[in-house]
Short mmCIF file of C-alpha atoms in Angstrom, two decimals:
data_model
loop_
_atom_site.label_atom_id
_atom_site.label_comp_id
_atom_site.label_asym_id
_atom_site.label_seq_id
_atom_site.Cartn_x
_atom_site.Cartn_y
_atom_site.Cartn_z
CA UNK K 1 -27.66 49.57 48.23
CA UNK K 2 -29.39 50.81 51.32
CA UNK K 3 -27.74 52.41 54.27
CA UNK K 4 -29.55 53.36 57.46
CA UNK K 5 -29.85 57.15 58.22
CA UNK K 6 -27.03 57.59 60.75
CA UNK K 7 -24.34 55.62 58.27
CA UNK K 8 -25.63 57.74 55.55
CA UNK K 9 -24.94 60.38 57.38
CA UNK K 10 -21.86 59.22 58.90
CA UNK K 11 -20.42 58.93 54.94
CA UNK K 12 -21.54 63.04 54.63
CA UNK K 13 -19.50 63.53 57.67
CA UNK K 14 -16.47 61.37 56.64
CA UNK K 15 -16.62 59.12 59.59
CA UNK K 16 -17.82 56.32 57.99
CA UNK K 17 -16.17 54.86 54.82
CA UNK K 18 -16.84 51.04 54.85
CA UNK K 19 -19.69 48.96 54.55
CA UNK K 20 -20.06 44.96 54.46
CA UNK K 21 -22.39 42.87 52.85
CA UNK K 22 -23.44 39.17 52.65
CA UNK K 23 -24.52 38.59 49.35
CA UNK K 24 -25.53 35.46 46.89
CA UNK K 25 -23.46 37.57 44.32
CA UNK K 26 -21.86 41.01 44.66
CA UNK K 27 -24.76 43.78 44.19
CA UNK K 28 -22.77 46.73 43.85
CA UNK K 29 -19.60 47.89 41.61
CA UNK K 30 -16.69 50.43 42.12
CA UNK K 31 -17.20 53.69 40.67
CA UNK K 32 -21.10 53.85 41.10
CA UNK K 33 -22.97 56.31 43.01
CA UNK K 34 -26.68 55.94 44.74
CA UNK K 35 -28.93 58.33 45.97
CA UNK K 36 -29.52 57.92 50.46
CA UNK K 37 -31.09 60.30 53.12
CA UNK K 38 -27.79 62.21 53.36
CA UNK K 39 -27.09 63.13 49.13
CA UNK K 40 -24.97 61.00 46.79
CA UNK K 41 -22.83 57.86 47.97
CA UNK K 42 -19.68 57.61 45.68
CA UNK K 43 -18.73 53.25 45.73
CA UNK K 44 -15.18 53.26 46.11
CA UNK K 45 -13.37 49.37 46.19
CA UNK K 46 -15.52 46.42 46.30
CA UNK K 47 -13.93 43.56 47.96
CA UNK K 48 -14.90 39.55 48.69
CA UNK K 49 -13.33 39.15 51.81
CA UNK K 50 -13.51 36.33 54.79
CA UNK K 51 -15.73 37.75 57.61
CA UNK K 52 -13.03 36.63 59.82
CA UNK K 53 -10.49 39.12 59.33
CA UNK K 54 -12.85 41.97 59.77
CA UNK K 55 -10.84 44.29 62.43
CA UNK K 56 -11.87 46.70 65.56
CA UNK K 57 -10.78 49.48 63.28
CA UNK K 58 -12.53 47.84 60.30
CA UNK K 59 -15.88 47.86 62.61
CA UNK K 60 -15.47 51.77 63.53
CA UNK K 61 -15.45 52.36 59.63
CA UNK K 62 -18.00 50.81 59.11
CA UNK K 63 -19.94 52.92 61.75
CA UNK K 64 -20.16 50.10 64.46
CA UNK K 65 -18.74 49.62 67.74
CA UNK K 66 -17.54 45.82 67.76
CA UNK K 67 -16.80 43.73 64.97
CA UNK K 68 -19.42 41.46 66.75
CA UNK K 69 -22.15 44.13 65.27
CA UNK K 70 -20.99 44.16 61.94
CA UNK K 71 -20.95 40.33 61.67
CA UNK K 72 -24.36 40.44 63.57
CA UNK K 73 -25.65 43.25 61.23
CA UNK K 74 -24.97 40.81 58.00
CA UNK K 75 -27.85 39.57 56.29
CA UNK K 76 -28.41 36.59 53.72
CA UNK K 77 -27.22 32.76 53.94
CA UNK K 78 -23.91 31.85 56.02
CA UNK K 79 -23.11 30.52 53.35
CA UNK K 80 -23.01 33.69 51.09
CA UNK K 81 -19.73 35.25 51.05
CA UNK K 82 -19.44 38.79 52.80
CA UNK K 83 -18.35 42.12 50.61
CA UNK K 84 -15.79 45.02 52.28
CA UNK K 85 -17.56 48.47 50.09
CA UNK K 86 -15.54 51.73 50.59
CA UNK K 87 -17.73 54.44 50.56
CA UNK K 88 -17.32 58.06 50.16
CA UNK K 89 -19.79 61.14 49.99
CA UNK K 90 -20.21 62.83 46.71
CA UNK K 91 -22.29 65.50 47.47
CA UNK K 92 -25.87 66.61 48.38
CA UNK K 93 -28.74 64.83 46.41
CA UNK K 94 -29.61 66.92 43.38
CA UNK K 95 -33.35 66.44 43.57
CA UNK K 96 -33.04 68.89 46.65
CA UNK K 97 -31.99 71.53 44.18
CA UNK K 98 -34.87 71.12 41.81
CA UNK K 99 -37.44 70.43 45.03
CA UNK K 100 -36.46 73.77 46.38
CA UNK K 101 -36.97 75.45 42.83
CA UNK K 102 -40.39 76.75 43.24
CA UNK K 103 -39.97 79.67 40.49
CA UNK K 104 -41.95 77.56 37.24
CA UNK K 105 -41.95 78.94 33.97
CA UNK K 106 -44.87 77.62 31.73
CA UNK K 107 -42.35 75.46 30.30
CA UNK K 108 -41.36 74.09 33.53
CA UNK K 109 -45.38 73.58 34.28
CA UNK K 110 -45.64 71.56 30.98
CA UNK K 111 -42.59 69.84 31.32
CA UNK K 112 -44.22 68.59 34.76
CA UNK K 113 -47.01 67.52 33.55
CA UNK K 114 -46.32 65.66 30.85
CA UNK K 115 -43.85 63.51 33.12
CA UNK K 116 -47.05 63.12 35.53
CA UNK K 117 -48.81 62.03 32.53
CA UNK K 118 -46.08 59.34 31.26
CA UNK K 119 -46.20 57.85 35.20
CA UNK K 120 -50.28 57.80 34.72
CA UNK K 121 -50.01 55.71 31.11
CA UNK K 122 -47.85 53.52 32.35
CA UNK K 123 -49.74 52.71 35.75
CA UNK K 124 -52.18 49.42 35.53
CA UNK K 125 -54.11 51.23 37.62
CA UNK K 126 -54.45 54.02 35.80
CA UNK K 127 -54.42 57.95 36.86
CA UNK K 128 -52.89 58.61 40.04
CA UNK K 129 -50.10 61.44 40.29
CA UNK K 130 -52.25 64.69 40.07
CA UNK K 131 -54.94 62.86 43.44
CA UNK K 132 -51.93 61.78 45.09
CA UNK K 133 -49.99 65.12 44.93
CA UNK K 134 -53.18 66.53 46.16
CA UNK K 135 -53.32 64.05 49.36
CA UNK K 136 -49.92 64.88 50.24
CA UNK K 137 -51.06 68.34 49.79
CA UNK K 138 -54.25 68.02 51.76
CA UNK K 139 -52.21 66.41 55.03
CA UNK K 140 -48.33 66.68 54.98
CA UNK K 141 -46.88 64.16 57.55
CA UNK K 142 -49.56 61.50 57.04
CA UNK K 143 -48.52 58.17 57.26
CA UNK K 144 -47.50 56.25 54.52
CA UNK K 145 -50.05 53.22 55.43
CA UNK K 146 -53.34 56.17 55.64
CA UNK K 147 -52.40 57.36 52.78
CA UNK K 148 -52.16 54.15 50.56
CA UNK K 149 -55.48 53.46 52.42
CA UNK K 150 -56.86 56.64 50.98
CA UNK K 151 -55.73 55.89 47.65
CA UNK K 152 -57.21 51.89 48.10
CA UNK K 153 -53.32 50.60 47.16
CA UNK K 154 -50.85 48.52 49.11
CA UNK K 155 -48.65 50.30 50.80
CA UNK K 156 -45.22 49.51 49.18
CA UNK K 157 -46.98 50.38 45.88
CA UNK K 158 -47.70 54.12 47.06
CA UNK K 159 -43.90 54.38 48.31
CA UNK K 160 -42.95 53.18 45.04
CA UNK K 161 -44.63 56.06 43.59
CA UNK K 162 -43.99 58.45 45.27
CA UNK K 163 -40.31 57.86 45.17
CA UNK K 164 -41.16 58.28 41.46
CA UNK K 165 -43.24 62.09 42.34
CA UNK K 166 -39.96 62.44 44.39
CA UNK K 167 -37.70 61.96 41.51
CA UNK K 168 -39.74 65.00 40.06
CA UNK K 169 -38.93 66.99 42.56
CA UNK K 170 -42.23 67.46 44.00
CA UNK K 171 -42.22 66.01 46.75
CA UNK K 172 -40.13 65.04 50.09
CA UNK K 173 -39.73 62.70 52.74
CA UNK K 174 -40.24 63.16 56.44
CA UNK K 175 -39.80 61.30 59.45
CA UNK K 176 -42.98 60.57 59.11
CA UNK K 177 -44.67 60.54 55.80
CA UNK K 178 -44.39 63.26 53.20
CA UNK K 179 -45.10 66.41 51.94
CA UNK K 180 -44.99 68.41 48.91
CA UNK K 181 -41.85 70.23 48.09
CA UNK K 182 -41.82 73.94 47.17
CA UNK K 183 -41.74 73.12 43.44
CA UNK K 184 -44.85 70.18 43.58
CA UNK K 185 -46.68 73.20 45.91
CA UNK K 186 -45.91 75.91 42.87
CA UNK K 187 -47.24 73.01 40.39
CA UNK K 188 -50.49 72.35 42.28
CA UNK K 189 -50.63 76.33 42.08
CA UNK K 190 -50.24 76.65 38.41
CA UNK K 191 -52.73 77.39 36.04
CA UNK K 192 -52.95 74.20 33.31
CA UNK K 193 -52.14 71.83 35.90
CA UNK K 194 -55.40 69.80 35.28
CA UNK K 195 -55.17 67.59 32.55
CA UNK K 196 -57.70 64.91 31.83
CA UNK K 197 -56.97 61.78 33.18
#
């Protein structure tokens, strides 16, 4: 489930708890959690519910000023029916804690690499981590689309892995683009880092 920056951030706060969905079938289950811009979403109830009795108060929840946005802000068929989702916030995202680590022992420095090396094996294009984490190194804030263009993939593929370097903990997101975190900057750093591809 995706939420927009300033909802995401409205859960952290507390001010928003709801969110509503049109969906073919429900995509989401109580008691889950996802990962979003502002840390760990906590699903609370998941509810089918008529669209009509969506309320003012309902609306504010939800983060939106008039019902008329939330009903406007629902995508899919008309026909699909539209989910209430509680949401709460359970904490800050725990890749931030392992980004920040930047303190590697050589266990740590294998450990990395041999996770780089899995993502390589399993690529159909082959090798790709180690030049990417040196891109990112080369020119933090560059744009998604440049980079992908320097790396001769589509773009969507190149956020798809680097969501995966992210998982790591090596890297982060900006506003625009990325950049390494202080942990994929202390594994560039390392001695051993170059394996052959």
């Amino acid at each position: 489930m995706m939420l927009t920056r300033v909802v995401a951030e409205g859960v952290a706060r507390g001010e928003v708890t709801l969110a509503f969905r049109r969906w073919a079938t429900c995509r989401v289950s109580a008691g889950r959690t996802f990962l979003s811009v502002a840390g760990v979403i906590v699903i609370g109830a998941v509810e089918r519910i008529d669209p009509a009795t969506i309320t003012t108060e309902d609306a504010h929840a939800a983060g939106a000023r008039r019902v008329e946005d939330v009903l406007a802000s629902l995508r899919g068929g008309p026909g699909d029916p539209v989910f209430r989702i509680t949401l709460s916030y359970g904490g800050p995202d725990p890749r931030h804690a392992t980004a920040d680590d930047a303190a590697l022992t050589a266990g740590d420095v294998a450990g990395i690499g041999a996770a780089l090396d899995r993502l390589d094996a399993r690529s159909a294009r082959g090798p790709w981590t180690r030049e990417t984490l040196r891109l990112i190194e080369a020119g933090p804030g560059t744009r998604a689309a440049d980079l992908a263009a320097s790396l001769d993939v589509e773009k969507d593929t190149l956020k798809r892995d680097i969501r995966k370097l992210k998982n790591l903990g090596l890297t982060l997101s900006l506003d625009v683009g990325y950049a390494l975190s202080p942990r994929g900057a202390a594994w560039l750093r390392a001695p051993q880092v170059d394996t052959p591809d």
